[in-house]
CSV table of C-alpha atoms in Angstrom, one decimal:
chain,number,residue,atom,x,y,z
A,1,MET,CA,57.2,49.3,169.3
A,2,THR,CA,57.8,51.7,166.4
A,3,PRO,CA,55.5,53.5,163.9
A,4,ASP,CA,54.8,51.4,160.8
A,5,ALA,CA,54.3,52.8,157.3
A,6,THR,CA,51.0,54.3,158.2
A,7,GLY,CA,52.3,55.9,161.4
A,8,ARG,CA,50.7,53.2,163.6
A,9,ASN,CA,52.7,51.4,166.3
A,10,SER,CA,53.7,47.9,165.2
A,11,ASP,CA,56.3,45.2,166.0
A,12,THR,CA,59.2,45.5,163.5
A,13,SER,CA,60.9,42.3,164.6
A,14,ASN,CA,61.8,39.6,162.1
A,15,SER,CA,58.7,37.6,162.8
A,16,ASP,CA,56.4,37.5,159.8
A,17,THR,CA,53.2,37.1,161.9
A,18,ALA,CA,53.0,40.6,163.3
A,19,PRO,CA,49.8,42.5,162.6
A,20,LEU,CA,50.6,45.2,160.1
A,21,SER,CA,48.9,47.5,157.8
A,22,LEU,CA,50.0,49.1,154.5
A,23,SER,CA,49.0,52.7,153.8
A,24,PRO,CA,45.8,53.3,151.9
A,25,GLU,CA,47.9,55.1,149.2
A,26,LEU,CA,50.1,52.1,148.7
A,27,LEU,CA,47.2,49.7,148.7
A,28,GLU,CA,45.5,51.8,146.0
A,29,ALA,CA,48.8,51.6,143.9
A,30,VAL,CA,48.8,47.9,144.4
A,31,ARG,CA,45.2,47.6,143.1
A,32,ARG,CA,46.1,49.8,140.1
A,33,ILE,CA,49.2,47.8,139.0
A,34,ALA,CA,47.5,44.5,139.6
A,35,GLY,CA,45.1,45.3,136.7
A,36,THR,CA,47.9,45.6,134.1
A,37,GLU,CA,47.9,43.3,131.1
A,38,GLN,CA,51.4,41.7,131.7
A,39,LEU,CA,52.8,42.1,135.2
A,40,LEU,CA,56.4,41.7,136.2
A,41,VAL,CA,57.0,41.3,140.0
A,42,ALA,CA,60.7,41.9,140.6
A,43,MET,CA,62.0,41.6,144.1
A,44,ASP,CA,65.4,42.2,145.8
A,45,PHE,CA,66.1,39.4,148.2
A,46,ASP,CA,68.4,40.3,151.2
A,47,GLY,CA,66.8,42.9,153.4
A,48,THR,CA,63.6,42.7,151.4
A,49,MET,CA,62.1,39.2,151.2
A,50,ALA,CA,64.7,38.0,153.8
A,51,PRO,CA,65.9,39.9,156.9
A,52,LEU,CA,69.5,40.9,156.9
A,53,VAL,CA,71.8,38.4,158.8
A,54,ASP,CA,75.4,38.4,159.8
A,55,HIS,CA,76.2,35.3,157.7
A,56,ALA,CA,75.0,35.5,154.1
A,57,ALA,CA,74.4,31.8,153.8
A,58,ASP,CA,71.9,31.9,156.7
A,59,ALA,CA,69.5,34.3,154.9
A,60,ARG,CA,66.0,32.9,154.1
A,61,ALA,CA,62.8,34.6,152.9
A,62,LEU,CA,60.1,35.1,155.5
A,63,PRO,CA,57.6,32.3,154.9
A,64,ARG,CA,54.6,34.5,154.1
A,65,SER,CA,56.7,36.4,151.5
A,66,ALA,CA,57.9,33.2,150.0
A,67,ALA,CA,54.4,31.7,149.8
A,68,ALA,CA,52.9,34.8,148.2
A,69,PHE,CA,55.7,35.2,145.7
A,70,ALA,CA,55.5,31.5,144.7
A,71,GLU,CA,51.7,31.8,144.1
A,72,LEU,CA,52.2,35.0,142.0
A,73,THR,CA,54.6,33.0,139.8
A,74,GLY,CA,51.7,30.6,138.9
A,75,LEU,CA,49.2,33.3,137.9
A,76,PRO,CA,48.3,34.0,134.3
A,77,ARG,CA,50.1,37.0,132.6
A,78,THR,CA,52.4,37.3,135.6
A,79,THR,CA,56.1,36.9,135.7
A,80,THR,CA,58.2,36.9,138.9
A,81,ALA,CA,61.9,37.7,139.1
A,82,LEU,CA,64.6,38.0,141.8
A,83,ILE,CA,67.2,40.8,141.2
A,84,SER,CA,70.1,40.5,143.6
A,85,GLY,CA,73.7,41.4,144.2
A,86,ARG,CA,74.3,37.8,145.0
A,87,ALA,CA,75.9,35.5,142.5
A,88,LEU,CA,73.3,33.2,141.0
A,89,ASP,CA,74.5,30.1,142.7
A,90,SER,CA,74.3,31.9,146.1
A,91,LEU,CA,70.8,33.3,145.3
A,92,ARG,CA,69.5,29.9,144.4
A,93,ALA,CA,70.9,28.4,147.5
A,94,VAL,CA,69.2,30.8,149.9
A,95,ALA,CA,66.1,31.8,148.0
A,96,SER,CA,65.0,28.4,146.6
A,97,PRO,CA,63.1,30.3,143.9
A,98,PRO,CA,60.0,28.9,142.2
A,99,GLU,CA,60.8,27.0,139.0
A,100,HIS,CA,59.7,29.7,136.6
A,101,THR,CA,61.1,32.7,138.5
A,102,LEU,CA,63.6,34.6,136.4
A,103,LEU,CA,66.9,35.5,138.1
A,104,ILE,CA,69.3,38.4,137.9
A,105,GLY,CA,72.5,38.0,139.9
A,106,SER,CA,75.7,40.0,140.6
A,107,HIS,CA,73.8,43.3,140.2
A,108,GLY,CA,72.8,42.5,136.6
A,109,ALA,CA,76.0,40.8,135.4
A,110,GLU,CA,74.4,37.4,135.6
A,111,VAL,CA,71.1,36.5,134.0
A,112,TRP,CA,69.0,33.3,134.1
A,113,MET,CA,66.0,33.3,131.8
A,114,GLY,CA,65.4,29.5,132.0
A,115,PRO,CA,67.0,26.3,130.9
A,116,GLY,CA,69.7,26.9,128.3
A,117,SER,CA,70.6,30.4,129.6
A,118,SER,CA,74.3,31.0,128.9
A,119,GLU,CA,76.7,31.6,131.8
A,120,LEU,CA,78.7,34.8,132.3
A,121,MET,CA,82.1,34.5,130.6
A,122,LEU,CA,85.0,36.9,131.3
A,123,ASP,CA,87.7,37.5,128.7
A,124,ASP,CA,91.4,37.1,129.5
A,125,ALA,CA,91.9,40.8,130.4
A,126,GLN,CA,88.9,40.7,132.8
A,127,ARG,CA,90.1,37.6,134.5
A,128,LYS,CA,93.6,39.1,135.0
A,129,LEU,CA,92.1,42.3,136.3
A,130,LEU,CA,89.8,40.3,138.7
A,131,ALA,CA,92.8,38.5,140.1
A,132,GLU,CA,94.6,41.8,140.7
A,133,VAL,CA,91.6,43.2,142.5
A,134,ARG,CA,91.3,40.1,144.7
A,135,LYS,CA,95.0,40.4,145.7
A,136,GLU,CA,94.6,44.0,146.7
A,137,LEU,CA,91.6,43.2,148.8
A,138,GLU,CA,93.3,40.2,150.4
A,139,GLY,CA,96.0,42.6,151.7
A,140,ILE,CA,93.3,44.8,153.3
A,141,VAL,CA,91.4,42.0,154.9
A,142,GLU,CA,94.6,40.7,156.5
A,143,GLN,CA,94.9,44.0,158.4
A,144,ALA,CA,91.1,44.4,159.2
A,145,PRO,CA,89.8,41.9,161.8
A,146,GLY,CA,86.2,40.9,161.1
A,147,THR,CA,86.3,41.6,157.4
A,148,LEU,CA,86.1,38.9,154.8
A,149,LEU,CA,85.9,38.4,151.0
A,150,GLU,CA,83.3,36.7,148.8
A,151,ASP,CA,84.1,35.7,145.3
A,152,LYS,CA,81.6,36.2,142.5
A,153,PRO,CA,81.8,35.3,138.8
A,154,ALA,CA,82.7,38.9,137.9
A,155,GLY,CA,83.9,40.4,141.1
A,156,VAL,CA,84.9,40.2,144.7
A,157,VAL,CA,82.9,41.5,147.7
A,158,LEU,CA,84.5,43.1,150.8
A,159,HIS,CA,82.2,42.2,153.7
A,160,THR,CA,82.4,44.3,156.9
A,161,ARG,CA,79.3,43.3,158.9
A,162,LEU,CA,81.3,41.4,161.5
A,163,ALA,CA,84.0,44.1,161.9
A,164,ALA,CA,84.0,47.0,164.4
A,165,ASP,CA,82.6,50.2,162.8
A,166,ASP,CA,86.0,52.0,162.7
A,167,VAL,CA,87.7,48.9,161.2
A,168,ALA,CA,85.0,48.6,158.6
A,169,GLU,CA,85.2,52.3,157.6
A,170,ASP,CA,89.0,52.1,157.3
A,171,ALA,CA,88.9,48.9,155.2
A,172,VAL,CA,86.3,50.3,152.8
A,173,ALA,CA,88.3,53.6,152.5
A,174,ALA,CA,91.5,51.7,151.8
A,175,ALA,CA,89.8,49.6,149.2
A,176,ARG,CA,88.3,52.6,147.5
A,177,ALA,CA,91.7,54.4,147.5
A,178,VAL,CA,93.3,51.5,145.7
A,179,LEU,CA,90.5,50.6,143.3
A,180,GLN,CA,88.3,53.6,142.5
A,181,ASP,CA,90.5,55.0,139.7
A,182,ARG,CA,91.5,51.7,138.2
A,183,SER,CA,90.3,51.3,134.7
A,184,GLY,CA,87.8,48.5,134.2
A,185,VAL,CA,86.9,48.1,137.9
A,186,PHE,CA,83.4,49.1,139.1
A,187,LEU,CA,82.5,49.8,142.7
A,188,LYS,CA,79.2,49.7,144.5
A,189,THR,CA,78.5,50.4,148.2
A,190,GLY,CA,75.8,48.4,150.0
A,191,ASN,CA,74.8,47.4,153.5
A,192,ARG,CA,78.2,46.8,155.1
A,193,VAL,CA,79.7,45.6,151.8
A,194,LEU,CA,81.9,47.1,149.1
A,195,GLU,CA,81.2,45.4,145.8
A,196,THR,CA,83.9,45.2,143.1
A,197,SER,CA,83.3,44.0,139.6
A,198,VAL,CA,85.1,43.9,136.3
A,199,VAL,CA,81.7,44.0,134.4
A,200,HIS,CA,79.6,47.1,134.3
A,201,ALA,CA,76.1,46.2,135.3
A,202,SER,CA,73.3,47.6,137.5
A,203,LYS,CA,69.9,46.5,138.8
A,204,GLY,CA,68.4,49.2,136.7
A,205,GLU,CA,69.7,47.6,133.6
A,206,GLY,CA,68.4,44.3,134.9
A,207,ILE,CA,64.9,45.8,135.2
A,208,ALA,CA,65.0,47.2,131.7
A,209,PHE,CA,66.2,43.9,130.3
A,210,LEU,CA,63.4,41.9,132.1
A,211,ARG,CA,60.8,44.5,131.0
A,212,GLN,CA,61.7,44.0,127.4
A,213,ALA,CA,62.2,40.2,127.6
A,214,THR,CA,58.8,39.6,129.3
A,215,GLY,CA,56.8,42.2,127.5
A,216,ALA,CA,55.7,43.6,130.9
A,217,THR,CA,53.2,46.4,130.7
A,218,ALA,CA,54.0,47.3,134.3
A,219,VAL,CA,56.7,46.4,136.9
A,220,ALA,CA,56.4,46.1,140.7
A,221,PHE,CA,59.8,46.3,142.4
A,222,ALA,CA,60.8,46.4,146.1
A,223,GLY,CA,64.3,46.8,147.5
A,224,ASP,CA,66.2,48.0,150.5
A,225,ASP,CA,69.8,48.7,149.6
A,226,THR,CA,71.7,51.6,148.0
A,227,THR,CA,72.2,49.4,144.9
A,228,ASP,CA,68.4,49.0,144.6
A,229,GLU,CA,68.1,52.7,143.9
A,230,ASP,CA,69.3,52.0,140.3
A,231,ALA,CA,66.3,49.7,139.8
A,232,LEU,CA,63.9,52.2,141.5
A,233,ALA,CA,65.2,55.0,139.3
A,234,SER,CA,64.6,52.9,136.2
A,235,LEU,CA,60.8,52.6,136.8
A,236,ILE,CA,58.4,54.5,134.6
A,237,PRO,CA,54.9,55.9,135.1
A,238,GLY,CA,52.5,53.0,135.8
A,239,ASP,CA,55.1,51.0,137.7
A,240,LEU,CA,55.2,50.5,141.4
A,241,GLY,CA,58.5,51.1,143.4
A,242,VAL,CA,58.7,50.4,147.1
A,243,LYS,CA,61.7,51.2,149.4
A,244,VAL,CA,62.2,48.8,152.3
A,245,GLY,CA,63.8,50.8,155.2
A,246,LEU,CA,64.4,54.4,156.2
A,247,ASP,CA,67.3,55.4,153.9
A,248,PHE,CA,67.1,58.0,151.2
A,249,THR,CA,65.1,56.7,148.2
A,250,ARG,CA,63.7,57.6,144.8
A,251,ALA,CA,60.7,55.3,145.4
A,252,GLU,CA,57.2,56.7,145.7
A,253,PHE,CA,56.4,54.4,148.6
A,254,ARG,CA,58.2,53.2,151.6
A,255,ILE,CA,57.7,50.4,154.1
A,256,GLU,CA,59.8,49.7,157.2
A,257,SER,CA,61.1,46.2,157.0
A,258,PRO,CA,60.9,42.7,155.5
A,259,VAL,CA,57.9,42.0,157.8
A,260,HIS,CA,56.0,44.6,155.8
A,261,VAL,CA,57.0,42.9,152.5
A,262,CYS,CA,54.9,39.9,153.5
A,263,GLU,CA,51.8,42.1,153.5
A,264,LEU,CA,52.8,43.9,150.3
A,265,LEU,CA,53.2,40.6,148.4
A,266,GLU,CA,50.0,39.2,149.9
A,267,ALA,CA,48.1,42.3,148.8
A,268,LEU,CA,49.5,42.1,145.3
A,269,LEU,CA,48.6,38.5,145.1
A,270,ARG,CA,45.1,39.1,146.2
A,271,GLU,CA,44.5,41.9,143.8
A,272,ARG,CA,46.2,40.1,140.9
A,273,LYS,CA,44.1,37.0,141.4
A,274,ARG,CA,41.1,39.2,141.2
A,275,ALA,CA,42.3,40.9,138.0
A,276,VAL,CA,43.1,37.7,136.1
A,277,GLY,CA,40.1,35.8,137.4
A,278,ALA,CA,42.2,33.2,139.3
């Protein structure tokens, strides 16, 4: 048993049925933002709605989070979005998002705003550079047991979750040494991953785009990873930012794990239904 966000002892396992309680300050912030005219609820997926797993394809949102998120999608003057480092195809496969949920993938490089959305297209120089990056990473993975690569439309991800700690550290250091000064290559560090991309994008830019595109008067965002700090830093007064986990954060509020996200989304749903008369 470990202290929850309020300091009480609670079960922080992956079960989404544990009795939990959000802090009074966070609940008050939820009530405030629920009354906004046009609400955007933007959520990270892995480590936020879904517990982290060793194999990315096995990730699934906790049922209570998925249910509350889906119901928020159907409310008046409310838009939901998933903002993920995953490629859009991967995000759709594991998240099964509601039909009208907007999607930001590859840390902002891919955007889906509904039927007819255009796909990400690389130019010849970017495709050539991406092939060079993959070749460099392939050489590192061959020497680092437990590491593997994941291809994305604009990049390649070096996964180290299954590697021993020292092997993971050496692999990431080797990749950084080769790629960090290469023009046109952008690196991001996440939970046991090193993301490479030939397109400059961030979750913060994704939040800004969605805010403008949806006409949101306030944004609620929750995320757990280092890359989510870009999104949290982009929030403005009147928004709600929540960090999932115990790492450093710019967020005003913090909860411990995806189990707590269930209660956060349920509280937001309850207060939003009240505000819009649903």
